[in-house]
């Protein structure tokens, strides 16, 4: 995989994560007790043997930059190559964002400088533990111009609306991909992971931007379905896109099934993230925890059931937490009851409160809320 | 030549014989502690928090794990361009080589290292104590007293006093006499093995000591008595926080248990004095529906289905259904089957304990299981495999 450069393109992650993305990009939304969404894609790239990864960031990226740092946690702090974080160029922060191709064009040198012959292009909000190597091998063997990784939707797991569905003929050639309209009756949905030869990508960037076309999906893929050999490669494992509060809530709580937890975090490779000097979680007198995921630095004196606690959460005596997701450093006061709730970071809930959402519509409190 | 005000020399060569099988393959400072740390993390974190950024770590016994753990010092923010952490093993010179003969000799052999930084003061610490201490306060005290040597001291229980170097001080805290492990201690102010020397003074004594063929080349036994005899200005720096020498199985076990009280005197959750460590990248812990946990510390990467009461569980540990773990320390990656009972034990790293095993010693002593042991589930097994170490 030395011939592949990784590009994580955050310019067009669709998200309706509301409160959770007021202050951050969807790629840096916390997930699974100690991760950020981008950790999955980034770890997949590294575990697949990719050594150069660039992240095209578009806005609200303070927390993402903080998280990624030098890339050391992913072993991407290299003298040559490694991690590149590429913000939008200055001129265009004052004008409306035209599209990801403009962003690529602004950093075209990055593509020229890389020694690699191929590019793997992904978004930043897919939760999966995936080896890209089989898809890359397929790409080379099949003679495809572009390979798109897709999965078959699972009615129990997936929300139709979130995915761009596609049709594929018997030679695995893609005939249609939805852009926005959600009209196709197909169970195949694009995971928006593209493998493409760098020269072709550069060519498409130049031609399109010169003609005022700036959308990778529309102008490079959809418009070329008939001219280029654009093939699909099926990913058979678990992969979910997190782009709404509902999918965020549902897929987090799905991790409470142990086999799920195990598969997502360890196979085929480990998921790396920024580590912290948090002490082990401490269970005090009165702690009652079951069927939950707990990160380090937590102090638990209350009851936690069917929930996910991120690092450094405090649960005081008599508090009851059920079916909830509590992010870093939030604090739950004594005898407070919380059910079907998502608390963003550093939320403080005073004693004796009752916060109850529903399974379909969890209650969400934004970062640093105090109640 | 630029000057560092203070260089720390951390003695980490200790074999730690009294820790039994825990130190078969690693030096005492590398022994895991507190659910995620190694003992040496405490001294190194203290250096970082005290603003000391030049640390020499003197290794000797089983250095592999310790060397790779320390690495370039990045875990403690000690990967600096100037200074930072340097691992200093014994080495061979033109006139031959030798092991570190004693604590003082270990520093003597590294005079060249210290002189690279030309420091005014040298802090000598060891890698086998659990405590949080701001050395810069001690340095301030040392400067105020116009001392040539300051020794940190803590009051220990009288019955334990004969395990330590005991300092007899006058009202100005100047040390008048020093007795290494006295049979009949005159008081209970023990040396914590933390010294601040003026470098020029230390240097001259190291050379003097080295030229004495009868010396055991040890700070407690040779250097400090010699300085006292020559009426050097030696002061005791009183410390009254938590401090524990985890030199024995019992003290290692009880220092782990000390962390479990509701308000431990050594607070790991203090945001301003985090103990820095290597932070293994494990997923968060998974607590099953059948789990019961109280008064315990549990680290990432663990999966718990059984009952954990008043225990410390390191990373990557699996506790099966129906198992009960009480008053115990379970080191990294231990796999515990179903219906296992473990009381008053320290279970070494990577041990596999099969279904139905019982580990408990008769006389209330701590049972210690060597790392990477396999224990099978017949009822008699506890007597056959469980290694019982008396200190």
PDB file of N, CA and C in Angstrom, chain A residues 175-217:
ATOM      1  N   UNK A 175     -24.060   1.798 -12.394  1.00  0.00           N
ATOM      2  CA  UNK A 175     -24.884   2.458 -13.410  1.00  0.00           C
ATOM      3  C   UNK A 175     -25.419   3.774 -12.885  1.00  0.00           C
ATOM      4  N   UNK A 176     -25.809   3.772 -11.639  1.00  0.00           N
ATOM      5  CA  UNK A 176     -26.372   5.000 -11.057  1.00  0.00           C
ATOM      6  C   UNK A 176     -25.866   5.166  -9.629  1.00  0.00           C
ATOM      7  N   UNK A 177     -25.626   6.388  -9.253  1.00  0.00           N
ATOM      8  CA  UNK A 177     -25.435   6.700  -7.830  1.00  0.00           C
ATOM      9  C   UNK A 177     -26.315   7.904  -7.526  1.00  0.00           C
ATOM     10  N   UNK A 178     -27.031   7.837  -6.426  1.00  0.00           N
ATOM     11  CA  UNK A 178     -27.850   8.992  -6.038  1.00  0.00           C
ATOM     12  C   UNK A 178     -26.941  10.105  -5.572  1.00  0.00           C
ATOM     13  N   UNK A 179     -27.355  11.314  -5.848  1.00  0.00           N
ATOM     14  CA  UNK A 179     -26.669  12.404  -5.197  1.00  0.00           C
ATOM     15  C   UNK A 179     -27.453  12.804  -3.964  1.00  0.00           C
ATOM     16  N   UNK A 180     -28.611  13.407  -4.157  1.00  0.00           N
ATOM     17  CA  UNK A 180     -29.367  13.835  -2.987  1.00  0.00           C
ATOM     18  C   UNK A 180     -30.760  13.213  -2.906  1.00  0.00           C
ATOM     19  N   UNK A 181     -31.289  12.755  -4.036  1.00  0.00           N
ATOM     20  CA  UNK A 181     -32.735  12.617  -4.124  1.00  0.00           C
ATOM     21  C   UNK A 181     -33.337  11.429  -3.371  1.00  0.00           C
ATOM     22  N   UNK A 182     -32.552  10.431  -3.061  1.00  0.00           N
ATOM     23  CA  UNK A 182     -33.063   9.301  -2.302  1.00  0.00           C
ATOM     24  C   UNK A 182     -34.258   8.635  -2.979  1.00  0.00           C
ATOM     25  N   UNK A 183     -34.100   8.394  -4.288  1.00  0.00           N
ATOM     26  CA  UNK A 183     -35.233   7.856  -5.043  1.00  0.00           C
ATOM     27  C   UNK A 183     -35.045   6.389  -5.386  1.00  0.00           C
ATOM     28  N   UNK A 184     -33.803   5.908  -5.301  1.00  0.00           N
ATOM     29  CA  UNK A 184     -33.540   4.551  -5.768  1.00  0.00           C
ATOM     30  C   UNK A 184     -34.063   3.498  -4.803  1.00  0.00           C
ATOM     31  N   UNK A 185     -34.599   2.428  -5.407  1.00  0.00           N
ATOM     32  CA  UNK A 185     -34.964   1.288  -4.573  1.00  0.00           C
ATOM     33  C   UNK A 185     -33.855   0.257  -4.730  1.00  0.00           C
ATOM     34  N   UNK A 186     -32.815   0.454  -3.978  1.00  0.00           N
ATOM     35  CA  UNK A 186     -31.688  -0.468  -4.063  1.00  0.00           C
ATOM     36  C   UNK A 186     -31.186  -0.693  -2.660  1.00  0.00           C
ATOM     37  N   UNK A 187     -30.624  -1.859  -2.407  1.00  0.00           N
ATOM     38  CA  UNK A 187     -30.072  -2.072  -1.071  1.00  0.00           C
ATOM     39  C   UNK A 187     -28.570  -1.855  -1.046  1.00  0.00           C
ATOM     40  N   UNK A 188     -28.046  -1.391  -2.180  1.00  0.00           N
ATOM     41  CA  UNK A 188     -26.602  -1.146  -2.215  1.00  0.00           C
ATOM     42  C   UNK A 188     -26.358   0.336  -1.979  1.00  0.00           C
ATOM     43  N   UNK A 189     -25.515   0.621  -1.000  1.00  0.00           N
ATOM     44  CA  UNK A 189     -25.302   2.032  -0.735  1.00  0.00           C
ATOM     45  C   UNK A 189     -23.819   2.333  -0.703  1.00  0.00           C
ATOM     46  N   UNK A 190     -23.489   3.477  -1.238  1.00  0.00           N
ATOM     47  CA  UNK A 190     -22.086   3.875  -1.330  1.00  0.00           C
ATOM     48  C   UNK A 190     -21.571   4.232   0.054  1.00  0.00           C
ATOM     49  N   UNK A 191     -20.384   3.748   0.379  1.00  0.00           N
ATOM     50  CA  UNK A 191     -19.761   4.169   1.635  1.00  0.00           C
ATOM     51  C   UNK A 191     -18.877   5.398   1.399  1.00  0.00           C
ATOM     52  N   UNK A 192     -18.953   5.889   0.189  1.00  0.00           N
ATOM     53  CA  UNK A 192     -18.189   7.074  -0.196  1.00  0.00           C
ATOM     54  C   UNK A 192     -16.698   6.923   0.045  1.00  0.00           C
ATOM     55  N   UNK A 193     -16.241   5.726  -0.306  1.00  0.00           N
ATOM     56  CA  UNK A 193     -14.797   5.477  -0.302  1.00  0.00           C
ATOM     57  C   UNK A 193     -14.424   5.176  -1.748  1.00  0.00           C
ATOM     58  N   UNK A 194     -13.512   5.994  -2.281  1.00  0.00           N
ATOM     59  CA  UNK A 194     -13.175   5.890  -3.698  1.00  0.00           C
ATOM     60  C   UNK A 194     -11.695   5.586  -3.862  1.00  0.00           C
ATOM     61  N   UNK A 195     -11.408   4.646  -4.766  1.00  0.00           N
ATOM     62  CA  UNK A 195     -10.008   4.390  -5.098  1.00  0.00           C
ATOM     63  C   UNK A 195      -9.795   4.831  -6.537  1.00  0.00           C
ATOM     64  N   UNK A 196      -8.777   5.620  -6.755  1.00  0.00           N
ATOM     65  CA  UNK A 196      -8.622   6.262  -8.057  1.00  0.00           C
ATOM     66  C   UNK A 196      -7.141   6.519  -8.327  1.00  0.00           C
ATOM     67  N   UNK A 197      -6.755   6.433  -9.571  1.00  0.00           N
ATOM     68  CA  UNK A 197      -5.366   6.730  -9.895  1.00  0.00           C
ATOM     69  C   UNK A 197      -5.157   8.236  -9.756  1.00  0.00           C
ATOM     70  N   UNK A 198      -4.033   8.607  -9.193  1.00  0.00           N
ATOM     71  CA  UNK A 198      -3.827  10.022  -8.891  1.00  0.00           C
ATOM     72  C   UNK A 198      -3.881  10.890 -10.154  1.00  0.00           C
ATOM     73  N   UNK A 199      -3.286  10.383 -11.232  1.00  0.00           N
ATOM     74  CA  UNK A 199      -3.249  11.151 -12.470  1.00  0.00           C
ATOM     75  C   UNK A 199      -4.658  11.478 -12.970  1.00  0.00           C
ATOM     76  N   UNK A 200      -5.538  10.500 -12.852  1.00  0.00           N
ATOM     77  CA  UNK A 200      -6.920  10.719 -13.284  1.00  0.00           C
ATOM     78  C   UNK A 200      -7.605  11.748 -12.388  1.00  0.00           C
ATOM     79  N   UNK A 201      -7.362  11.620 -11.090  1.00  0.00           N
ATOM     80  CA  UNK A 201      -7.973  12.558 -10.150  1.00  0.00           C
ATOM     81  C   UNK A 201      -7.505  13.982 -10.449  1.00  0.00           C
ATOM     82  N   UNK A 202      -6.200  14.140 -10.664  1.00  0.00           N
ATOM     83  CA  UNK A 202      -5.652  15.471 -10.945  1.00  0.00           C
ATOM     84  C   UNK A 202      -6.286  16.051 -12.206  1.00  0.00           C
ATOM     85  N   UNK A 203      -6.387  15.193 -13.196  1.00  0.00           N
ATOM     86  CA  UNK A 203      -6.983  15.607 -14.463  1.00  0.00           C
ATOM     87  C   UNK A 203      -8.416  16.097 -14.237  1.00  0.00           C
ATOM     88  N   UNK A 204      -9.166  15.339 -13.438  1.00  0.00           N
ATOM     89  CA  UNK A 204     -10.559  15.711 -13.199  1.00  0.00           C
ATOM     90  C   UNK A 204     -10.658  16.991 -12.369  1.00  0.00           C
ATOM     91  N   UNK A 205      -9.739  17.145 -11.435  1.00  0.00           N
ATOM     92  CA  UNK A 205      -9.754  18.373 -10.625  1.00  0.00           C
ATOM     93  C   UNK A 205      -9.541  19.583 -11.537  1.00  0.00           C
ATOM     94  N   UNK A 206      -8.515  19.495 -12.373  1.00  0.00           N
ATOM     95  CA  UNK A 206      -8.209  20.628 -13.251  1.00  0.00           C
ATOM     96  C   UNK A 206      -9.353  20.937 -14.209  1.00  0.00           C
ATOM     97  N   UNK A 207      -9.809  19.915 -14.919  1.00  0.00           N
ATOM     98  CA  UNK A 207     -10.845  20.151 -15.930  1.00  0.00           C
ATOM     99  C   UNK A 207     -12.116  20.699 -15.309  1.00  0.00           C
ATOM    100  N   UNK A 208     -12.511  20.105 -14.214  1.00  0.00           N
ATOM    101  CA  UNK A 208     -13.775  20.539 -13.632  1.00  0.00           C
ATOM    102  C   UNK A 208     -13.707  21.946 -13.065  1.00  0.00           C
ATOM    103  N   UNK A 209     -12.651  22.207 -12.283  1.00  0.00           N
ATOM    104  CA  UNK A 209     -12.600  23.539 -11.670  1.00  0.00           C
ATOM    105  C   UNK A 209     -12.478  24.630 -12.737  1.00  0.00           C
ATOM    106  N   UNK A 210     -11.785  24.317 -13.841  1.00  0.00           N
ATOM    107  CA  UNK A 210     -11.694  25.308 -14.917  1.00  0.00           C
ATOM    108  C   UNK A 210     -13.063  25.603 -15.513  1.00  0.00           C
ATOM    109  N   UNK A 211     -13.930  24.606 -15.441  1.00  0.00           N
ATOM    110  CA  UNK A 211     -15.273  24.791 -16.001  1.00  0.00           C
ATOM    111  C   UNK A 211     -16.307  25.158 -14.947  1.00  0.00           C
ATOM    112  N   UNK A 212     -15.826  25.576 -13.800  1.00  0.00           N
ATOM    113  CA  UNK A 212     -16.759  26.009 -12.754  1.00  0.00           C
ATOM    114  C   UNK A 212     -17.531  24.883 -12.109  1.00  0.00           C
ATOM    115  N   UNK A 213     -16.966  23.689 -12.126  1.00  0.00           N
ATOM    116  CA  UNK A 213     -17.629  22.550 -11.480  1.00  0.00           C
ATOM    117  C   UNK A 213     -16.794  22.128 -10.270  1.00  0.00           C
ATOM    118  N   UNK A 214     -17.446  22.070  -9.147  1.00  0.00           N
ATOM    119  CA  UNK A 214     -16.659  21.910  -7.928  1.00  0.00           C
ATOM    120  C   UNK A 214     -17.047  20.730  -7.047  1.00  0.00           C
ATOM    121  N   UNK A 215     -17.919  19.880  -7.503  1.00  0.00           N
ATOM    122  CA  UNK A 215     -18.393  18.820  -6.622  1.00  0.00           C
ATOM    123  C   UNK A 215     -17.844  17.471  -7.061  1.00  0.00           C
ATOM    124  N   UNK A 216     -17.059  16.849  -6.225  1.00  0.00           N
ATOM    125  CA  UNK A 216     -16.410  15.599  -6.601  1.00  0.00           C
ATOM    126  C   UNK A 216     -17.428  14.532  -6.985  1.00  0.00           C
ATOM    127  N   UNK A 217     -18.402  14.338  -6.112  1.00  0.00           N
ATOM    128  CA  UNK A 217     -19.356  13.258  -6.364  1.00  0.00           C
ATOM    129  C   UNK A 217     -20.116  13.489  -7.674  1.00  0.00           C
TER     130      UNK A 217
END
